[in-house]
Coordinates of C-alpha atoms in Angstrom, one line a residue:
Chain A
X160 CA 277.6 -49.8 -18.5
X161 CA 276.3 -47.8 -15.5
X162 CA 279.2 -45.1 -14.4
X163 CA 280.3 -46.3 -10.5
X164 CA 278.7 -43.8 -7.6
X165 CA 281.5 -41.3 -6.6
X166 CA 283.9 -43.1 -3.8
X167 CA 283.1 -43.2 -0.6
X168 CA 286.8 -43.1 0.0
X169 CA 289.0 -41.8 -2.5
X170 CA 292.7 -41.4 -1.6
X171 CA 295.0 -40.8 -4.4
X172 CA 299.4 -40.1 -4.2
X173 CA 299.0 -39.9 0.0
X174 CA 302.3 -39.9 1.5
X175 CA 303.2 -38.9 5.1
X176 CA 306.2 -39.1 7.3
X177 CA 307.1 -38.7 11.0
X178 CA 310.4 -36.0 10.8
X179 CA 312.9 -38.4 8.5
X180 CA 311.0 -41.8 9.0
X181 CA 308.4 -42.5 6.0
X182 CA 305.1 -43.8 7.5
X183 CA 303.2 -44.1 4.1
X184 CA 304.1 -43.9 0.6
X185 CA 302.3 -43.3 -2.2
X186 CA 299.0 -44.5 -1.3
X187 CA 296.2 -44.7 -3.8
X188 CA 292.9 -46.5 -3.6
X189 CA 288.9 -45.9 -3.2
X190 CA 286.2 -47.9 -1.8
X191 CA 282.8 -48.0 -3.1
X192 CA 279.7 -47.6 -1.5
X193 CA 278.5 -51.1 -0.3
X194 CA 281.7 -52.5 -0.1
X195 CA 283.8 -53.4 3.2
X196 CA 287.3 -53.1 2.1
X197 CA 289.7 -55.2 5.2
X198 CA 292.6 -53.1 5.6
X199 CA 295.4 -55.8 6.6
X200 CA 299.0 -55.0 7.6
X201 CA 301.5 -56.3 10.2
X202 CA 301.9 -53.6 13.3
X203 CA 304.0 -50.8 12.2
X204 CA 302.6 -51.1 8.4
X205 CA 301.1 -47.4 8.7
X206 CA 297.3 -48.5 9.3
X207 CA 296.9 -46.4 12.3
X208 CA 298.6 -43.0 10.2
X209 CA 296.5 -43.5 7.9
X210 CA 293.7 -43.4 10.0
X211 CA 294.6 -40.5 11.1
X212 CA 294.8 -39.0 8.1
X213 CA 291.4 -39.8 7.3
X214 CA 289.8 -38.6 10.0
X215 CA 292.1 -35.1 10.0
X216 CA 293.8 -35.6 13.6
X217 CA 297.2 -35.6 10.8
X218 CA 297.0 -33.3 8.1
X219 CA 299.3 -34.3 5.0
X220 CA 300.0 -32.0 2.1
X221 CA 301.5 -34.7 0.2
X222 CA 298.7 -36.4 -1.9
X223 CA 294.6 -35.8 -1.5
X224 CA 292.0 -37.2 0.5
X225 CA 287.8 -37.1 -0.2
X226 CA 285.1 -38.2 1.4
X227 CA 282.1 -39.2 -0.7
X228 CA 283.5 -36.5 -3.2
X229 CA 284.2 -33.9 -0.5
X230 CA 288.1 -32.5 -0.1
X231 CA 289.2 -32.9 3.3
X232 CA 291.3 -30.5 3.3
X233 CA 288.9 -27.7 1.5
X234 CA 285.6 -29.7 2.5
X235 CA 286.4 -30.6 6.2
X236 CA 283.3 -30.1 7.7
X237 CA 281.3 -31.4 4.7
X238 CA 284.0 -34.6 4.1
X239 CA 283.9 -35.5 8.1
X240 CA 279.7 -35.7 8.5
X241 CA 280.0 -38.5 5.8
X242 CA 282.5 -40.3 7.7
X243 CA 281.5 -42.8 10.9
X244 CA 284.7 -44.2 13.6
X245 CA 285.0 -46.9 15.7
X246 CA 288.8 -46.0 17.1
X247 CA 290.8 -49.0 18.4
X248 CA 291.0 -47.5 22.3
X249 CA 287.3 -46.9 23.6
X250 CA 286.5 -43.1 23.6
X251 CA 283.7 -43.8 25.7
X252 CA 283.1 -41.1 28.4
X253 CA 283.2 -44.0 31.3
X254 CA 281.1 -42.2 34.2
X255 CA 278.0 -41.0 31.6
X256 CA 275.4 -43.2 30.7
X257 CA 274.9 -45.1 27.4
X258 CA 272.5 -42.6 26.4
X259 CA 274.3 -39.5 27.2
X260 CA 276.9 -40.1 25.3
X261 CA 275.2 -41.1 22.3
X262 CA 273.3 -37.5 23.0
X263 CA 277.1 -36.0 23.2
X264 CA 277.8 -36.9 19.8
X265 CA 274.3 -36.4 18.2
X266 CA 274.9 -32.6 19.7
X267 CA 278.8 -32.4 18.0
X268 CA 276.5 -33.6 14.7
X269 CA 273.9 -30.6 15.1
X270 CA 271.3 -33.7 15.6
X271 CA 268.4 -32.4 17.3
X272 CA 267.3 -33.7 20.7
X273 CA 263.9 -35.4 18.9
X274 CA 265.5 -36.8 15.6
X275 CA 268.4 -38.2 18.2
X276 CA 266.1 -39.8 20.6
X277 CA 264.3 -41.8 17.6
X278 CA 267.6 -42.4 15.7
X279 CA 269.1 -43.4 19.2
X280 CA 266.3 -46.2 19.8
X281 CA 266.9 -47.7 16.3
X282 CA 270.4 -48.3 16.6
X283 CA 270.5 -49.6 20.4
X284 CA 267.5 -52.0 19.4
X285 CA 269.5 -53.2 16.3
X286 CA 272.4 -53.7 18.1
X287 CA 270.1 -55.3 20.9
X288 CA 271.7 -52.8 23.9
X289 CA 268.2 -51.0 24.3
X290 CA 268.0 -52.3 28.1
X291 CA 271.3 -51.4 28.8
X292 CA 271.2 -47.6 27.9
X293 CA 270.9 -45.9 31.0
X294 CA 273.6 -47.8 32.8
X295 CA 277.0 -46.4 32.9
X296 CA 279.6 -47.1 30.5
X297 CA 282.0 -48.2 33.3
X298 CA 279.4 -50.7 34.3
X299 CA 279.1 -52.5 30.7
X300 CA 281.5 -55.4 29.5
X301 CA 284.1 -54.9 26.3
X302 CA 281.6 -56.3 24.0
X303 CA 278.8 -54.3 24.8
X304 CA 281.4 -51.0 25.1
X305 CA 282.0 -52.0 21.8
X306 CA 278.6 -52.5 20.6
X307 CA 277.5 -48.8 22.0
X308 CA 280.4 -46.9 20.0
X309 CA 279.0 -49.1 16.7
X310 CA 275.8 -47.8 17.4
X311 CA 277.0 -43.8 18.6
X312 CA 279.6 -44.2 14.8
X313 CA 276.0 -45.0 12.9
X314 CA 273.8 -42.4 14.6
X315 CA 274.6 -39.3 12.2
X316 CA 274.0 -41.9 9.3
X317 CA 277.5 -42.0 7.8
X318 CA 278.4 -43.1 4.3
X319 CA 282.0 -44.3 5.4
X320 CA 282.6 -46.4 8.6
X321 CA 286.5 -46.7 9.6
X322 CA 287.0 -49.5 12.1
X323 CA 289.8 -49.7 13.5
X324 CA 290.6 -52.9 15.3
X325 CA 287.3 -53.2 17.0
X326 CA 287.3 -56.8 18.0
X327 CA 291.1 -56.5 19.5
X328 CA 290.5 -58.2 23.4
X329 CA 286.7 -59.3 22.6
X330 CA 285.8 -63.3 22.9
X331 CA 285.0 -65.4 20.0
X332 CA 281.0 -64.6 20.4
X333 CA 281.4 -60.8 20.8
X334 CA 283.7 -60.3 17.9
X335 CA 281.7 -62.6 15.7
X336 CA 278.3 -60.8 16.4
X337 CA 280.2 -57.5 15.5
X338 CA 281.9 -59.2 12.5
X339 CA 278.5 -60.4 11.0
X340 CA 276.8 -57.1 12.1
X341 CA 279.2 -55.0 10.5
X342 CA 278.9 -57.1 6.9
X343 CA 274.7 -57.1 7.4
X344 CA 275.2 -53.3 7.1
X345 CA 277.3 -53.1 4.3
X346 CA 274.3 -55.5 2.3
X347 CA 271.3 -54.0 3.7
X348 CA 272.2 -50.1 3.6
X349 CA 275.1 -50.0 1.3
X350 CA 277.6 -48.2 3.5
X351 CA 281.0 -48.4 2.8
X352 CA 283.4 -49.8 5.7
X353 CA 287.3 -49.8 5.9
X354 CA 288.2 -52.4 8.7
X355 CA 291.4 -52.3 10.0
X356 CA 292.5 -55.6 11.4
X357 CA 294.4 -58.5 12.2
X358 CA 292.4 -61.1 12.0
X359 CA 292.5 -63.0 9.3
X360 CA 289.3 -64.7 10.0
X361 CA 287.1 -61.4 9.8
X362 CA 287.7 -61.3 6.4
X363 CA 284.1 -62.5 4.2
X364 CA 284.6 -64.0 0.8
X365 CA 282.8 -60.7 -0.9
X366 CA 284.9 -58.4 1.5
X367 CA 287.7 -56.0 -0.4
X368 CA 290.9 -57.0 0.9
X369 CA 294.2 -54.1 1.1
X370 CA 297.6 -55.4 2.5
X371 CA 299.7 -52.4 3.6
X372 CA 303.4 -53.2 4.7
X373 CA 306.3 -50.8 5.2
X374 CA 303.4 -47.8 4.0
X375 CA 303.3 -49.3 0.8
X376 CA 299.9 -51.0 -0.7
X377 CA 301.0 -54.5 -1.7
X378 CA 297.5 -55.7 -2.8
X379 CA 294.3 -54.0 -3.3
X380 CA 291.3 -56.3 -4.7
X381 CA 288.7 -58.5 -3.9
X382 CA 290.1 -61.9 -2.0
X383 CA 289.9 -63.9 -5.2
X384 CA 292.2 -60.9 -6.7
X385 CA 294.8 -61.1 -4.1
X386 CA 295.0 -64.6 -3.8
X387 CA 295.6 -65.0 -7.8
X388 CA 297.8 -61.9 -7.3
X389 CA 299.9 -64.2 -4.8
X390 CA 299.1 -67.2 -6.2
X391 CA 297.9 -68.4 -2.7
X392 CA 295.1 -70.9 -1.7
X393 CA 294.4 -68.6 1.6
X394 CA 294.3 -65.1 2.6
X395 CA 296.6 -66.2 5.4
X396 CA 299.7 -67.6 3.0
X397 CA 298.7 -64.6 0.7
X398 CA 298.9 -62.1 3.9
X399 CA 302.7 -63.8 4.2
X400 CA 303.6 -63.7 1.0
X401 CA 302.8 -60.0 0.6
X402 CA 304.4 -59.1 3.6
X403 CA 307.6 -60.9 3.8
X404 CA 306.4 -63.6 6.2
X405 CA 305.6 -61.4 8.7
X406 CA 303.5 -62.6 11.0
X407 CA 299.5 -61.8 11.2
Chain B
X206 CA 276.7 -26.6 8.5
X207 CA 274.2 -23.8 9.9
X208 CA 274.2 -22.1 12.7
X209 CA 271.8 -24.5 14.6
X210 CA 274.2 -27.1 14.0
X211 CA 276.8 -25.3 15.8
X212 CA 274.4 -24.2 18.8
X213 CA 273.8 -27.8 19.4
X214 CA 277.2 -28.7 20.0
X215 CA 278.7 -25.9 21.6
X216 CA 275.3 -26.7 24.3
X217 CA 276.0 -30.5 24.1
X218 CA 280.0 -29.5 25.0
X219 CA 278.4 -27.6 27.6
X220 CA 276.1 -29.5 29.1
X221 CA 278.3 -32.5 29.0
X222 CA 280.9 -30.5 31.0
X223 CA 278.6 -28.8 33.6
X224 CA 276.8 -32.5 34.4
X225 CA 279.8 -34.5 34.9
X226 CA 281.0 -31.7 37.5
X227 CA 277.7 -31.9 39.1
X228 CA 278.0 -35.4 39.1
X229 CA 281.5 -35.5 40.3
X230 CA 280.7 -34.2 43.8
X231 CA 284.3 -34.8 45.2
X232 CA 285.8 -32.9 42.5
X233 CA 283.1 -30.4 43.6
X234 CA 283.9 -30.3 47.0
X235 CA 287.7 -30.1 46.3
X236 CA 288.1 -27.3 44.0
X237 CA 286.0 -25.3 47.0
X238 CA 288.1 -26.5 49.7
X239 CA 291.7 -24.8 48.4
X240 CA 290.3 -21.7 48.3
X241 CA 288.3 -22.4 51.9
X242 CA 291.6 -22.9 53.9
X243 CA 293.5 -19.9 51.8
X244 CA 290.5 -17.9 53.1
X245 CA 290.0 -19.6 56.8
X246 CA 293.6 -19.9 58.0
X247 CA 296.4 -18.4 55.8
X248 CA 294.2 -14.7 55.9
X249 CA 293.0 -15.5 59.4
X250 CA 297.1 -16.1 60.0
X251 CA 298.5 -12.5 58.1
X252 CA 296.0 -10.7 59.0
X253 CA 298.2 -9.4 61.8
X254 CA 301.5 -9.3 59.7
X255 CA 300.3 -7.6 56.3
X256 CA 298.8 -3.9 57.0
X257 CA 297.4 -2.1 53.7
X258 CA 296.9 0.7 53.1
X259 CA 293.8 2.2 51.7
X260 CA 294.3 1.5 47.9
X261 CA 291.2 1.3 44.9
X262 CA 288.7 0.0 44.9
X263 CA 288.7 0.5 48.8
X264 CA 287.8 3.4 50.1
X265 CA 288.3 2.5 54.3
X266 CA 290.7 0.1 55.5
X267 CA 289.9 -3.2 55.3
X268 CA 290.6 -7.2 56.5
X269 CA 293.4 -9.1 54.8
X270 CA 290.6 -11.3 54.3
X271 CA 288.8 -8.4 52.2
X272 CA 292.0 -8.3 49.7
X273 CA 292.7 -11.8 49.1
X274 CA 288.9 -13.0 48.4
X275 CA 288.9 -11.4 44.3
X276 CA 292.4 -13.4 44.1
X277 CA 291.1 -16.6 45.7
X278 CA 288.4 -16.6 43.3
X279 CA 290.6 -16.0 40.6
X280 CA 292.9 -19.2 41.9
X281 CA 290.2 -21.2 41.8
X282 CA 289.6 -20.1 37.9
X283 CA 293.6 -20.5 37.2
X284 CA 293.5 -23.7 38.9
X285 CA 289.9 -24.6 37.0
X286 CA 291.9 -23.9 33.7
X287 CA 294.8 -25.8 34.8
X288 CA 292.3 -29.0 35.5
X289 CA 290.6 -28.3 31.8
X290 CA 294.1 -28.4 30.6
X291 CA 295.0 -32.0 32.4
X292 CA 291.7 -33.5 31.6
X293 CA 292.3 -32.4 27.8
X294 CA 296.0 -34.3 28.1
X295 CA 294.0 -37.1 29.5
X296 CA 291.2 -37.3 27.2
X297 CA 293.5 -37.2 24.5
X298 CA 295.5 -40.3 25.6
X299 CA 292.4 -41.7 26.4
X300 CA 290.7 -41.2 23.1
X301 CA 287.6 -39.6 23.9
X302 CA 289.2 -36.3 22.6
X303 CA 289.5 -37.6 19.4
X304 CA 285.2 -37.9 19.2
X305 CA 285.6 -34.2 19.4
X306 CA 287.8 -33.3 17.1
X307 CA 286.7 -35.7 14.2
X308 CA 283.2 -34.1 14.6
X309 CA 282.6 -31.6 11.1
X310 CA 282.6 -28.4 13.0
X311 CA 285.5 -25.7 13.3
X312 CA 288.4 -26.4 15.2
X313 CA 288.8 -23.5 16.5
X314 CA 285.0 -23.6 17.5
X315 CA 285.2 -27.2 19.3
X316 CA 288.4 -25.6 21.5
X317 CA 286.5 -22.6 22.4
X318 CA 283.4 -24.4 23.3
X319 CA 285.3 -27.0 25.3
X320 CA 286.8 -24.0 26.6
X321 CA 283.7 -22.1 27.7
X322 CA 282.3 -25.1 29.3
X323 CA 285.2 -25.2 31.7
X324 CA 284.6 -21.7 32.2
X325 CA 281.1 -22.0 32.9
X326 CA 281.8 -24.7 35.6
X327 CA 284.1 -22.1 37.1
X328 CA 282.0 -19.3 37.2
X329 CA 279.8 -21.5 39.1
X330 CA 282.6 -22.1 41.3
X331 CA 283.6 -19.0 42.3
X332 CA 280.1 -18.2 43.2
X333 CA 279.6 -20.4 45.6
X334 CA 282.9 -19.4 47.3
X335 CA 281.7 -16.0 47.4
X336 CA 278.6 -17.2 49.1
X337 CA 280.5 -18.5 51.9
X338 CA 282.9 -15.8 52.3
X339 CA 279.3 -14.1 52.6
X340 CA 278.7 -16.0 55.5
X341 CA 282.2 -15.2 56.7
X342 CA 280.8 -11.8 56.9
X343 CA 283.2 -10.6 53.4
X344 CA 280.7 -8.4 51.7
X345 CA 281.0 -6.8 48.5
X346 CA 278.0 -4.1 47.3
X347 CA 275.2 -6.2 46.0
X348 CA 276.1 -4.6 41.9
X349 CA 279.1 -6.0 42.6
X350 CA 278.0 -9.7 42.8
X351 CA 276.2 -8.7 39.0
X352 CA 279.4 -6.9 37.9
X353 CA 281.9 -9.5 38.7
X354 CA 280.3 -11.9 36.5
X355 CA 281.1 -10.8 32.8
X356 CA 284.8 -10.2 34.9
X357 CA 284.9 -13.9 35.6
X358 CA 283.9 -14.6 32.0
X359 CA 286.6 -12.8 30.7
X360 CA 289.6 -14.0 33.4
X361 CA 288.6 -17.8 33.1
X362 CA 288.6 -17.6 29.2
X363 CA 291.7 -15.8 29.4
X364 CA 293.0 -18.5 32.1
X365 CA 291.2 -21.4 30.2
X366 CA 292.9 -20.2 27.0
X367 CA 296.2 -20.7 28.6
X368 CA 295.1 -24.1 30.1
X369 CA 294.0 -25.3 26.3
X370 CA 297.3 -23.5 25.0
X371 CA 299.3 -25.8 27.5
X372 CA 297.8 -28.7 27.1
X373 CA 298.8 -28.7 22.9
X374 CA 302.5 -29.1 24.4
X375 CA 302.1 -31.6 26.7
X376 CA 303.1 -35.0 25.5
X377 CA 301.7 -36.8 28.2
X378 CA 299.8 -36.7 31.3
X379 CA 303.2 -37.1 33.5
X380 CA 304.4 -34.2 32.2
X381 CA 301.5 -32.2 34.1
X382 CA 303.7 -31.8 37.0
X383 CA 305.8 -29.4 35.5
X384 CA 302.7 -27.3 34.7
X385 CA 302.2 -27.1 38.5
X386 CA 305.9 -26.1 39.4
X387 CA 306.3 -23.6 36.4
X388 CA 303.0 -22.0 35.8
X389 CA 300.3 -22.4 38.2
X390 CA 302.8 -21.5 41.5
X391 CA 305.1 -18.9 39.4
X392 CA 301.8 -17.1 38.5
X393 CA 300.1 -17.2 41.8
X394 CA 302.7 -16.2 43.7
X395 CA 304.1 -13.1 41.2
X396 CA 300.7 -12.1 41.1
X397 CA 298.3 -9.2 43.0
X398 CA 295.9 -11.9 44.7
X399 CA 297.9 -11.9 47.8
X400 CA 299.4 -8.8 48.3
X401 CA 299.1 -5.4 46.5
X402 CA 301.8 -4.3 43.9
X403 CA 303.5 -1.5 46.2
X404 CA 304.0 -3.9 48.9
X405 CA 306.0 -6.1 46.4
X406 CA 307.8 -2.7 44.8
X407 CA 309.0 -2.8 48.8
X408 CA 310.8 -6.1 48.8
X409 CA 312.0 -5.8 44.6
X410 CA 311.4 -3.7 41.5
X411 CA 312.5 -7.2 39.4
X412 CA 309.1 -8.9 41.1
X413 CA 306.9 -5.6 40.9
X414 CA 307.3 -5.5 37.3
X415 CA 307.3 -9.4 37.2
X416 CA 303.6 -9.2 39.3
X417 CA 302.4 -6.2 37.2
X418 CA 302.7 -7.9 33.5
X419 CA 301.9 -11.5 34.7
X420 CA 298.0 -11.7 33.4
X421 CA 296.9 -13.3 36.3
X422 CA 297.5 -10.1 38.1
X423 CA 295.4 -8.0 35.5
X424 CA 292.7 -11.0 35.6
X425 CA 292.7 -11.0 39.8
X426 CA 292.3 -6.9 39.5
X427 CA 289.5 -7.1 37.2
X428 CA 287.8 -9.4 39.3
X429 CA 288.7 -6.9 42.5
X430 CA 287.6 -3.7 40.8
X431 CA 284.5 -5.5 39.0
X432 CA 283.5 -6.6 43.0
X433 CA 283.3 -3.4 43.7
X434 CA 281.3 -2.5 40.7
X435 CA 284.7 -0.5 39.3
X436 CA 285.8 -0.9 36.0
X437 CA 289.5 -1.3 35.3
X438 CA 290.4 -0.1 32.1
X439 CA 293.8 -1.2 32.0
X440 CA 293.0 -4.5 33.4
X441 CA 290.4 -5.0 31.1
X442 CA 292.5 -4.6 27.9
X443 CA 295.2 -6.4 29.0
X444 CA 293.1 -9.5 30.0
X445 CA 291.5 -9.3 26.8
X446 CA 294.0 -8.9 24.7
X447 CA 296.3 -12.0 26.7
X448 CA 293.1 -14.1 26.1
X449 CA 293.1 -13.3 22.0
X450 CA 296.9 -14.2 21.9
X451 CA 296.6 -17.3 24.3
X452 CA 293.6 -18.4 22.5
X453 CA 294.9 -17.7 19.2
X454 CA 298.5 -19.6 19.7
X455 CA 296.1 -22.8 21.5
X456 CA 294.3 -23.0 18.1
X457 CA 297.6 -23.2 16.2
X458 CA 298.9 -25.6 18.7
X459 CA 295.9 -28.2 17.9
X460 CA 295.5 -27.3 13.8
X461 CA 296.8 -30.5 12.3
X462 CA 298.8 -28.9 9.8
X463 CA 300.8 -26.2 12.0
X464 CA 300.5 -27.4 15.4
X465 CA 302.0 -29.8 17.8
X466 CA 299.5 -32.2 16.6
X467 CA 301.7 -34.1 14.1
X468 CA 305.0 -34.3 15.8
X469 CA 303.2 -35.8 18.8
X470 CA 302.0 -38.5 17.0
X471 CA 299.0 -38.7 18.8
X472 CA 295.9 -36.7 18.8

């Protein structure tokens, strides 16, 4: 049998509380490369600290975080240029162009102006916004807001893309294009994704599936997994099941 | 991570600093004008109710005018870190901060490249008010106008460094306010860029001393001195060594580990 690449994600004993108030307890799972994992939980379930977490804007000293086999905590700079974020608020500089902020962040990655330019094109073609990219970030719709922080999370070629929530406020055609997208680059390049969401119907037969509630992981497998887990015909009845009919 | 890496983001922090300022002509225009009417109609107004006397770096007597120009230029660098400070409040409720920081460099290198971006936009600044109080017919030696810049360096880091170590206590934007009433005022105002330290000793020993160890004084005599191609040892130091602590208690304030970072519960 061939030994599994080293985790994308690999989070092991994580706990982490606000003063008194637990916000995540005991946490322990990885995700592969090639696999999108859906992180499901009701609000208040600790997906958002967790986030935090992985990207460092928290620090806990309470369990262990690595990125691709990098320690966040000793490996910070190594661990963070493997890891790719959509955040659930835009963080979009409104009055520069498409372009110049893609440039911002290829600068923050030490991308030089050339490789950027050429790595720049690929992704705004992919993601069909090439015609849009000198326009002002104010000027473009949620979708297409959306679309460019997809393309500026991809430019330093992560291994790891968190997403969290990106569809929240988007029509049916704009969160289904990102939806499909998002899968289509977990098969073609084998990058590893932890999505965040809500929506139930985001979640692909193949697609991972981790149900958080109260900070605790209730389920961690592939939806076939979690639905024999539950003993469910859906992932909606399993998502109420796991989480004490709490509502999606 | 080598050190090209970190020369492209500390430029691409930078540039993206100095273009939206450029860009943002009314934000242009407005950090000029406070200083303009300081200049225009409060000096024009005490010119015949403050006398001074001849004092370093002046060697004749000189326009009230003359003596408040090095303080307006450093108000318009304690006022330029004040803005870095809000828009770092903002941009952390906003998000965009959070780009920044999840970015693999240093910290402490990310805050002291955002910081010398805002410092660079106020250098530019202050330049261009000294070019009109040129035209105003306030003239410093010509070494000065060299001299002064590795001054304004210095002051706006210091200034900027206090800004950055502000903004890692403020909750939210609303609390900004109270910046304005208990910092930026407090330090103009108990400070040498409007009238000399023995005129204050005058009216109260508490505010001389107050005036003397605030380091916006120290900063605004640097600048003075440095106009006049002067060095001022003690002025230096002490702006230096307020910029190490400031900077140093900033970087704390935004470590995730130690700082205000996790009990805010936002980044």
């Amino acid at each position: 049998m061939m030994p599994r690449p080293t985790a994308a994600l690999d989070i092991d004993a994580l706990s982490f509380a606000y003063g008194a108030k637990k916000a995540l307890d005991q946490l322990s799972f990885r995700i592969y490369p090639g696999e999108c994992t859906l992180l499901l939980g009701p609000n208040g379930a600790g997906k958002s600290t967790l986030f935090s977490l992985i990207t460092r804007l928290y620090d806990s000293h309470d369990g262990h975080i690595a990125l691709c086999g990098f320690d966040l905590q000793k490996q910070t700079g190594q661990a963070l240029a493997k890891l790719g974020i959509v955040f659930q608020q835009t963080t979009l500089d409104m009055d520069l162009s498409v372009l110049d902020n893609l440039y911002y962040h290829a600068a923050l990655h030490g991308i030089s102006r050339k490789q950027a330019a050429l790595r720049i094109e690929q992704e705004l073609l992919r993601l069909a916004m090439w015609e849009r990219r000198h326009e002002k970030v104010r000027q473009l719709n949620g979708g297409h807001r959306r679309r460019v922080e997809i393309a500026r999370a991809l430019l330093h070629q992560p291994q790891l893309l968190l997403l969290d929530e990106p569809t929240v406020g988007l029509d049916v055609p704009s969160r289904q294009a990102i939806v499909e997208y998002v899968h289509q680059l977990v098969r073609d390049t084998g990058l590893a994704v932890l999505w965040a969401s809500h929506l139930i119907d985001e979640v692909y037969p193949d697609d991972y599936v981790l149900v958080l509630h109260k900070g605790q992981i209730k389920a961690n497998g592939t939806v076939d997994e979690v639905l024999q887990l539950t003993g469910t015909s859906g992932i909606k009845d399993a998502f109420r099941e796991l989480t004490e009919g709490v509502a999606v | 991570m080598n050190l090209t890496h970190y020369w492209r983001a500390m430029w691409g922090i930078i540039g993206r600093e100095l273009w939206r300022f450029v860009t943002q002509r009314e934000r242009f225009i407005s950090a000029l004008v406070r200083p303009l009417v300081w200049l225009f109609v409060f000096a024009a107004g005490f010119r015949a109710a403050l006398g001074l006397a001849i004092s370093p770096p002046y060697e004749t007597y000189i326009l009230y005018e003359v003596y408040i120009t090095p303080g307006l230029c450093g108000m318009i660098q304690l006022f330029n870190g004040m803005q870095s400070s809000l828009s770092m409040v903002y941009d952390r409720e906003m998000g965009s901060m959070r780009i920044l920081l999840v970015s693999p460099l240093p910290r402490w290198f990310l805050l002291l490249s955002k910081l010398l971006a805002g410092v660079g936009v106020s250098v530019l600044q202050v330049y261009v008010f000294l070019g009109i109080a040129w035209c105003y017919d306030i003239h410093a030696p010509w070494q000065g106008y060299l001299w002064v810049l590795p001054a304004l360096l210095l002051s706006g880091l210091m200034l900027g460094a206090l800004g950055l170590l502000l903004s890692s206590f403020i909750k939210q934007l609303e609390n900004f306010a109270g910046v304005m009433n208990f910092v930026i005022f407090p330090m103009f105002f108990l400070s040498t860029a409007l009238y000399p330290l023995w005129k204050l000793k005058e009216s109260s020993v508490l505010l001389h001393n107050l005036a003397h160890y605030n380091p916006f004084s120290q900063a605004v005599e640097l600048i003075r001195f440095a106009l006049y191609a002067q060095l001022n040892s003690e002025a230096l130091l002490y702006t230096a060594s307020a910029f190490v602590l400031f900077m140093a208690a900033a970087i704390i304030g935004y470590n995730p580990s130690k700082g205000m970072m996790s009990r805010k519960g936002g980044a």
